[in-house]
Amino acid sequence: MDFVNDVIAWKRDGRELDAARLRAFVDGVVDGSVPSYQASALLMAMVLRGLSDGETVELARAMVESGKMLDLRVVHRPVLDKHSSGGVGDKVTLVLAPLVAACGAVFGKMSGRGLGHTGGTLDKLESIPGFRVQLPQGEFVRQLERIGVAVVSQSERVVPADRILYALRDVTGTVECDGLIAASIMAKKVASGTSALVLDITVGRGAFMSDLDRARDLGRLCRLIGAAYERPTTCIFTSMESPLGRTVGNRLEVEEAWQVLGGEGPEDVREVTLTLAGALLALSDLGVDEAEGRRLAEAALADGRAAEHFERWCFVQGGRWKPGEFHRLAAHEARAGRAGYVTAVDAKAVGQAAQIAGAGRQRIDDTVDPAAGVWLERVVGDGVEAGDLLAAVFARDAARRAAASQVLEGAFTIGEAPPPPGQLVLGRLEAEA
Ligand code: URA
């Protein structure tokens, strides 16, 4: 029996994996000596048996050390980052990054691409003509020093184990394990040099986590890994029952983010952004608490500094930002079948409609259409008459428009009475100072 076979059987029988076994597994995955069928078997044993706190931290450590670690201490300031566990219409990073920099802190992020029904920040940024997300490390650091904000694509050499394992998990029914998710998220943050992190853990129909208890456990595990590397991590739990804001799709979301940067735009996007900004600024070297951080952020939205910082950021990363200037695609409209109140807009279904329209990927190597997506005319709580416009889907060809609008229509629930007001920020776990 070879060593990996032993490790699989060990976990299958419910025994704890130690650091040496986890490291041998991760190193073997990266150097190719552990074939994918053995890796998949171990991943399944991990999903079925669960990972202890100790296993989760050691797995994250083995993953961090599977590749290159960026040292951002050369910036001489804490480099703050925010990560969302996935959402529909989640354009918060587009607002938060320049906002935090406009308040005088440093925001640096290595980001991934969108997969499935959730969108990725890189795709949104690339919907701005010329915006470069692949920067050499030196340029990334210089940009952080110069303007305090940079968002780039994850280097291939950072946590190579995650790329291989995540691709396997995606096709073997092994994504759903809190320890695996926490190790995957945090290994990438630690290895990309983040000094302090705010995690937006989304809960609800459009999120990985369907209930708050599981989300809290994921947050607890992420903080444990953060603490092992002295990277303070605050978790904010937010609702993802319905999409955030009124747009889903890359360029449509940038346009909406621009409204929020100008002090306008949908209240939910603004509220999540300000909550995260307060939490992030409290982890900076500005010496402010969350309430003061939030006040700084509100002022930077109100007086135009955040919008100015967004423009500077786009310019420095090569983007030619002209609000409202993009090729508009033909739309298909979804209309209400009856009168009443919108009681739910299913985030997952809207995300799937946007994906079918061309805004998202089914496979990691698919290309996305920057102008495709969904506009929500009505949101939860709105009253409607039969025949009223609910939403529109924008796609390049009629077949996509028809398929997407069918899914979109099913996303709306219309009831007799208005729904009770929902909560957007569901809770938090604060980073220890
Ligand atoms: N996001 C990640 O980066 N990893 C996971 O495993 C799940 C979500």
Coordinates of C-alpha atoms and ligand atoms in Angstrom, one line a residue:
M1 CA 0.0 0.0 0.0
D2 CA 1.5 3.4 -0.9
F3 CA 1.6 6.3 1.5
V4 CA -1.3 8.2 -0.1
N5 CA -3.5 5.2 0.0
D6 CA -2.8 5.0 3.7
V7 CA -3.6 8.6 4.2
I8 CA -7.0 8.2 2.4
A9 CA -7.8 5.1 4.5
W10 CA -6.8 7.0 7.7
K11 CA -9.2 9.8 7.0
R12 CA -11.9 7.4 5.7
D13 CA -11.8 5.7 9.1
G14 CA -12.3 9.1 10.9
R15 CA -8.8 9.6 12.2
E16 CA -7.1 13.0 12.4
L17 CA -4.6 13.9 9.7
D18 CA -1.4 15.4 11.1
A19 CA 0.7 18.2 9.5
A20 CA 3.1 15.7 7.9
R21 CA 0.3 13.7 6.1
L22 CA -1.5 16.9 4.9
R23 CA 1.8 18.3 3.6
A24 CA 2.7 15.1 1.8
F25 CA -0.8 15.2 0.2
V26 CA -0.6 18.8 -0.9
D27 CA 3.0 18.6 -2.2
G28 CA 2.1 15.4 -4.1
V29 CA -0.9 17.2 -5.7
V30 CA 1.3 20.0 -6.8
D31 CA 4.2 17.9 -8.1
G32 CA 1.9 15.5 -9.8
S33 CA 2.9 12.4 -7.8
V34 CA -0.6 12.2 -6.3
P35 CA -3.0 11.4 -9.2
S36 CA -6.3 13.1 -9.4
Y37 CA -8.3 9.9 -8.5
Q38 CA -6.4 9.6 -5.2
A39 CA -6.7 13.4 -4.5
S40 CA -10.5 13.1 -5.2
A41 CA -10.9 10.2 -2.9
L42 CA -9.2 12.0 0.0
L43 CA -11.2 15.2 -0.7
M44 CA -14.4 13.1 -0.5
A45 CA -13.2 11.5 2.8
M46 CA -12.6 15.0 4.1
V47 CA -16.1 16.1 3.1
L48 CA -17.8 13.1 4.7
R49 CA -15.7 13.1 7.9
G50 CA -15.2 16.8 8.2
L51 CA -12.0 18.6 9.1
S52 CA -11.0 19.5 12.7
D53 CA -9.8 22.9 13.5
G54 CA -6.2 21.6 13.7
E55 CA -6.5 19.9 10.3
T56 CA -8.0 23.0 8.7
V57 CA -5.1 25.2 9.9
E58 CA -2.5 22.7 8.9
L59 CA -4.1 22.2 5.5
A60 CA -4.1 26.0 5.0
R61 CA -0.4 26.0 6.0
A62 CA 0.5 23.3 3.5
M63 CA -1.4 25.2 0.8
V64 CA 0.3 28.5 1.6
E65 CA 3.7 26.8 1.4
S66 CA 2.8 25.0 -1.9
G67 CA 3.9 28.1 -3.8
K68 CA 5.2 31.6 -3.7
M69 CA 4.5 34.0 -0.8
L70 CA 4.3 37.7 -1.5
D71 CA 6.0 39.9 1.1
L72 CA 4.2 43.2 1.1
R73 CA 6.1 44.6 4.1
V74 CA 8.0 46.7 1.5
V75 CA 4.9 48.9 1.3
H76 CA 5.6 49.8 5.0
R77 CA 1.9 50.1 5.7
P78 CA -0.8 47.5 6.4
V79 CA -2.2 46.3 3.1
L80 CA -5.9 45.7 3.6
D81 CA -8.1 43.3 1.7
K82 CA -11.7 42.3 1.5
H83 CA -13.0 39.0 0.3
S84 CA -16.6 38.0 -0.4
S85 CA -17.6 34.3 -0.3
G86 CA -19.6 34.9 -3.4
G87 CA -22.7 36.9 -4.4
V88 CA -24.9 38.0 -7.2
G89 CA -24.7 41.7 -8.2
D90 CA -21.9 42.1 -5.7
K91 CA -20.0 45.1 -6.9
V92 CA -18.8 46.1 -3.4
T93 CA -15.1 45.8 -4.2
L94 CA -15.4 48.3 -7.0
V95 CA -16.6 50.9 -4.6
L96 CA -14.7 49.8 -1.4
A97 CA -11.2 49.7 -2.9
P98 CA -11.0 53.3 -4.0
L99 CA -13.0 54.4 -1.0
V100 CA -10.6 52.9 1.5
A101 CA -7.7 54.5 -0.4
A102 CA -9.5 57.9 -0.5
C103 CA -9.7 57.7 3.3
G104 CA -5.9 57.3 3.5
A105 CA -5.4 53.5 3.9
V106 CA -3.9 51.0 1.5
F107 CA -6.1 48.5 -0.3
G108 CA -4.4 45.7 -2.3
K109 CA -6.2 42.7 -3.7
M110 CA -5.4 39.6 -5.7
S111 CA -8.7 38.5 -7.1
G112 CA -10.1 35.5 -9.0
R113 CA -12.5 35.2 -11.9
G114 CA -16.2 34.5 -11.6
L115 CA -17.4 31.0 -12.0
G116 CA -21.0 29.7 -12.1
H117 CA -23.8 32.1 -11.1
T118 CA -21.5 34.5 -9.0
G119 CA -19.5 37.2 -10.7
G120 CA -15.8 38.0 -10.3
T121 CA -14.2 41.4 -9.7
L122 CA -11.6 40.9 -12.5
D123 CA -14.3 40.4 -15.1
K124 CA -16.0 43.6 -13.9
L125 CA -12.8 45.6 -14.1
E126 CA -12.0 44.2 -17.5
S127 CA -15.3 45.5 -18.8
I128 CA -13.6 48.9 -18.7
P129 CA -11.6 49.1 -22.0
G130 CA -7.9 48.8 -21.4
F131 CA -8.0 47.9 -17.7
R132 CA -5.0 45.7 -17.0
V133 CA -5.5 43.1 -14.3
Q134 CA -2.2 41.4 -14.9
L135 CA 0.5 43.5 -13.3
P136 CA 4.1 42.4 -12.4
Q137 CA 4.6 42.2 -8.7
G138 CA 6.9 45.3 -8.7
E139 CA 4.2 47.4 -10.4
F140 CA 1.6 46.1 -8.0
V141 CA 3.7 47.3 -5.0
R142 CA 4.6 50.7 -6.7
Q143 CA 0.9 51.3 -7.4
L144 CA 0.0 50.6 -3.7
E145 CA 2.7 53.1 -2.6
R146 CA 1.6 55.7 -5.2
I147 CA -2.2 55.7 -5.0
G148 CA -3.1 53.2 -2.2
V149 CA -5.1 50.9 -4.4
A150 CA -4.5 48.0 -6.7
V151 CA -6.6 45.0 -7.7
V152 CA -4.9 42.4 -9.8
S153 CA -5.3 38.8 -10.9
Q154 CA -3.9 36.1 -8.7
S155 CA -0.4 35.0 -9.7
E156 CA -0.2 31.4 -11.0
R157 CA 2.6 30.8 -8.6
V158 CA 0.6 31.8 -5.5
V159 CA -1.0 28.7 -3.9
P160 CA -0.8 26.4 -6.9
A161 CA -2.4 23.7 -4.7
D162 CA -5.6 25.6 -4.6
R163 CA -6.0 25.8 -8.4
I164 CA -5.6 22.1 -8.8
L165 CA -7.7 21.1 -5.7
Y166 CA -10.5 23.6 -6.5
A167 CA -10.8 22.4 -10.1
L168 CA -11.1 18.8 -8.7
R169 CA -13.6 19.8 -6.0
D170 CA -15.7 21.6 -8.6
V171 CA -16.3 18.3 -10.6
T172 CA -16.3 15.7 -7.7
G173 CA -19.0 17.1 -5.4
T174 CA -16.4 18.1 -2.8
V175 CA -16.7 21.9 -2.6
E176 CA -19.1 21.7 0.4
C177 CA -16.8 21.3 3.3
D178 CA -16.2 24.3 5.7
G179 CA -12.6 23.3 6.4
L180 CA -11.7 23.0 2.7
I181 CA -13.4 26.3 1.9
A182 CA -11.7 28.1 4.8
A183 CA -8.3 26.7 3.9
S184 CA -8.8 27.6 0.2
I185 CA -9.9 31.2 0.9
M186 CA -7.3 32.0 3.6
A187 CA -4.3 30.3 2.0
K188 CA -4.7 32.6 -0.9
K189 CA -5.0 35.7 1.3
V190 CA -2.0 34.8 3.5
A191 CA 0.2 33.9 0.5
S192 CA -0.7 37.1 -1.4
G193 CA 0.6 39.2 1.4
T194 CA -2.6 40.6 3.0
S195 CA -1.9 42.3 6.3
A196 CA -5.5 42.4 7.6
L197 CA -8.8 41.2 6.1
V198 CA -12.5 41.7 6.2
L199 CA -14.5 38.7 5.0
D200 CA -18.0 39.3 3.7
I201 CA -19.6 36.0 4.3
T202 CA -22.8 35.9 2.3
V203 CA -25.8 33.9 3.5
G204 CA -28.9 32.9 1.5
R205 CA -30.2 31.6 -1.8
G206 CA -27.4 33.2 -3.9
A207 CA -24.5 32.2 -1.5
F208 CA -22.4 29.1 -0.6
M209 CA -23.8 29.2 2.9
S210 CA -27.5 28.8 3.2
D211 CA -27.7 29.4 7.0
L212 CA -26.1 31.8 9.4
D213 CA -24.8 29.0 11.8
R214 CA -22.7 27.5 9.0
A215 CA -21.5 30.9 7.9
R216 CA -20.4 31.6 11.5
D217 CA -18.5 28.4 11.6
L218 CA -16.8 29.2 8.3
G219 CA -15.9 32.7 9.7
R220 CA -14.5 31.1 12.9
L221 CA -12.3 28.8 10.8
C222 CA -11.1 31.6 8.6
R223 CA -10.2 33.7 11.7
L224 CA -8.3 30.8 13.2
I225 CA -6.1 30.6 10.1
G226 CA -5.7 34.3 10.0
A227 CA -4.6 34.2 13.7
A228 CA -2.0 31.5 12.9
Y229 CA -0.4 34.0 10.5
E230 CA -1.1 37.1 12.6
R231 CA -3.5 38.5 9.9
P232 CA -6.4 40.0 11.8
T233 CA -9.6 39.0 10.2
T234 CA -13.1 40.5 10.8
C235 CA -16.1 38.6 9.4
I236 CA -19.3 40.4 8.4
F237 CA -22.3 38.2 7.5
T238 CA -24.6 39.7 4.9
S239 CA -27.8 38.5 3.3
M240 CA -27.6 37.1 -0.3
E241 CA -31.3 36.1 -0.7
S242 CA -31.8 38.6 -3.5
P243 CA -29.1 40.3 -5.7
L244 CA -27.2 43.3 -4.3
G245 CA -28.3 46.4 -6.1
R246 CA -30.2 46.4 -9.4
T247 CA -27.6 45.2 -11.8
V248 CA -26.0 41.8 -12.5
G249 CA -23.4 41.7 -15.2
N250 CA -19.9 43.1 -15.6
R251 CA -20.2 46.6 -17.1
L252 CA -23.7 47.1 -15.8
E253 CA -22.3 46.6 -12.3
V254 CA -19.4 49.0 -12.9
E255 CA -21.9 51.7 -13.9
E256 CA -23.9 51.0 -10.7
A257 CA -20.7 51.1 -8.6
W258 CA -20.0 54.5 -10.1
Q259 CA -23.3 55.8 -8.9
V260 CA -22.6 54.6 -5.4
L261 CA -19.1 56.3 -5.6
G262 CA -20.9 59.5 -6.4
G263 CA -23.0 59.2 -3.2
E264 CA -26.1 57.8 -5.1
G265 CA -27.1 54.3 -6.3
P266 CA -28.9 51.6 -4.4
E267 CA -29.1 51.8 -0.7
D268 CA -28.1 48.1 -0.1
V269 CA -24.8 48.4 -2.0
R270 CA -24.0 51.6 -0.2
E271 CA -24.8 50.0 3.2
V272 CA -22.7 46.9 2.7
T273 CA -19.9 49.0 1.4
L274 CA -19.9 51.4 4.3
T275 CA -20.1 48.6 6.9
L276 CA -17.1 46.9 5.3
A277 CA -15.2 50.2 5.0
G278 CA -15.7 50.9 8.7
A279 CA -14.4 47.4 9.6
L280 CA -11.4 47.7 7.2
L281 CA -10.4 51.2 8.3
A282 CA -10.5 50.0 11.9
L283 CA -7.8 47.4 10.9
S284 CA -5.6 50.1 9.2
D285 CA -2.9 52.2 10.7
L286 CA -5.2 55.3 10.8
G287 CA -6.0 54.8 14.5
V288 CA -9.8 54.9 14.0
D289 CA -12.5 52.6 15.3
E290 CA -15.3 51.2 13.1
A291 CA -17.7 54.0 13.8
E292 CA -15.1 56.7 13.0
G293 CA -14.0 54.6 9.9
R294 CA -17.5 54.6 8.6
R295 CA -17.8 58.4 9.1
L296 CA -14.6 58.9 7.1
A297 CA -16.0 56.7 4.3
E298 CA -19.3 58.5 4.3
A299 CA -17.5 61.8 3.9
A300 CA -15.3 60.5 1.0
L301 CA -18.4 59.4 -0.8
A302 CA -20.2 62.7 -0.2
D303 CA -17.4 65.0 -1.2
G304 CA -16.3 63.2 -4.4
R305 CA -12.9 62.0 -3.2
A306 CA -13.9 58.3 -3.6
A307 CA -15.1 58.9 -7.2
E308 CA -11.9 60.8 -8.0
H309 CA -9.9 57.9 -6.6
F310 CA -11.8 55.4 -8.7
E311 CA -10.9 57.5 -11.8
R312 CA -7.2 57.7 -10.8
W313 CA -7.1 54.0 -10.1
C314 CA -8.6 53.2 -13.6
F315 CA -6.2 55.5 -15.3
V316 CA -3.1 54.1 -13.5
Q317 CA -4.2 50.5 -14.4
G318 CA -4.8 51.5 -18.0
G319 CA -8.6 51.7 -18.0
R320 CA -10.3 54.3 -20.1
W321 CA -13.3 55.0 -17.8
K322 CA -16.1 56.9 -19.5
P323 CA -19.4 56.5 -17.5
G324 CA -22.3 55.4 -19.6
E325 CA -20.2 54.8 -22.7
F326 CA -20.5 51.2 -23.7
H327 CA -22.2 49.2 -26.4
R328 CA -25.8 48.5 -25.2
L329 CA -27.2 45.1 -26.1
A330 CA -30.8 44.4 -27.1
A331 CA -33.0 43.6 -24.1
H332 CA -35.8 41.1 -23.4
E333 CA -38.2 42.2 -20.7
A334 CA -39.8 40.1 -17.9
R335 CA -43.2 41.3 -16.9
A336 CA -45.5 40.6 -13.9
G337 CA -48.2 38.0 -14.5
R338 CA -50.4 39.4 -11.7
A339 CA -50.8 42.4 -9.4
G340 CA -49.3 42.3 -5.8
Y341 CA -46.0 42.8 -4.1
V342 CA -42.6 41.4 -4.9
T343 CA -41.9 39.1 -2.0
A344 CA -38.7 37.5 -3.3
V345 CA -36.2 37.9 -6.1
D346 CA -34.1 34.7 -6.1
A347 CA -30.5 35.7 -6.2
K348 CA -29.3 32.4 -7.6
A349 CA -31.9 32.4 -10.5
V350 CA -31.0 36.0 -11.4
G351 CA -27.3 35.0 -11.4
Q352 CA -28.0 32.1 -13.6
A353 CA -30.0 34.3 -16.0
A354 CA -27.1 36.7 -16.2
Q355 CA -24.7 33.8 -16.8
I356 CA -26.9 32.4 -19.6
A357 CA -27.0 35.9 -21.1
G358 CA -23.2 35.8 -21.4
A359 CA -22.1 37.6 -18.2
G360 CA -20.7 34.6 -16.5
R361 CA -18.9 31.3 -17.1
Q362 CA -19.8 27.7 -17.0
R363 CA -16.2 26.6 -17.3
I364 CA -13.1 28.5 -16.2
D365 CA -11.9 29.0 -19.7
D366 CA -15.2 30.4 -21.1
T367 CA -15.1 34.1 -22.2
V368 CA -17.6 36.6 -20.7
D369 CA -19.5 39.3 -22.5
P370 CA -18.8 42.6 -20.7
A371 CA -22.2 44.2 -21.7
A372 CA -24.4 41.2 -21.0
G373 CA -26.5 41.0 -17.8
V374 CA -29.7 41.8 -16.0
W375 CA -31.3 45.0 -14.8
L376 CA -33.9 44.8 -12.0
E377 CA -36.7 47.3 -12.4
R378 CA -38.5 45.9 -9.3
V379 CA -37.0 44.7 -6.1
V380 CA -38.3 43.0 -2.9
G381 CA -41.1 45.1 -1.3
D382 CA -42.2 46.9 -4.5
G383 CA -45.9 46.9 -5.5
V384 CA -46.7 45.8 -9.1
E385 CA -49.7 45.7 -11.5
A386 CA -50.2 42.8 -13.9
G387 CA -48.0 43.5 -17.0
D388 CA -45.6 45.8 -15.2
L389 CA -41.9 45.5 -16.1
L390 CA -40.0 43.4 -13.5
A391 CA -36.6 43.1 -15.1
A392 CA -34.7 43.2 -18.4
V393 CA -32.0 40.9 -19.7
F394 CA -29.3 42.1 -22.1
A395 CA -27.7 39.6 -24.4
R396 CA -25.9 39.5 -27.8
D397 CA -28.3 37.1 -29.5
A398 CA -32.0 36.3 -29.4
A399 CA -31.5 32.7 -28.3
R400 CA -29.6 33.7 -25.2
R401 CA -32.1 36.5 -24.4
A402 CA -35.0 34.0 -24.6
A403 CA -33.3 31.4 -22.5
A404 CA -32.2 33.9 -19.9
S405 CA -35.5 35.7 -19.6
Q406 CA -37.3 32.4 -18.9
V407 CA -35.0 31.8 -15.9
L408 CA -35.4 35.5 -14.9
E409 CA -39.2 35.4 -14.8
G410 CA -39.0 32.4 -12.4
A411 CA -36.8 34.4 -10.1
F412 CA -39.7 36.7 -9.0
T413 CA -42.3 35.8 -6.4
I414 CA -45.3 38.0 -6.2
G415 CA -47.6 37.8 -3.2
E416 CA -50.7 39.5 -1.8
A417 CA -49.0 41.5 0.9
P418 CA -45.6 43.3 1.2
P419 CA -43.0 41.1 2.9
P420 CA -41.6 42.1 6.3
P421 CA -38.4 44.2 6.0
G422 CA -35.3 42.0 5.6
Q423 CA -32.0 42.4 7.4
L424 CA -28.9 43.1 5.2
V425 CA -26.1 42.8 7.8
L426 CA -26.8 39.7 9.8
G427 CA -23.9 39.7 12.2
R428 CA -20.2 39.9 12.7
L429 CA -17.1 38.3 14.3
E430 CA -14.6 41.0 15.1
A431 CA -10.8 40.6 14.6
E432 CA -8.9 40.7 17.9
A433 CA -6.6 43.7 18.1
Ligands
URA1 N1 -14.0 30.4 -2.6 C1 -12.7 29.9 -2.5 O1 -11.8 30.7 -2.8 N2 -12.6 28.6 -2.2 C2 -13.6 27.8 -1.9 O2 -13.3 26.6 -1.6 C3 -14.9 28.3 -2.0 C4 -15.1 29.6 -2.3

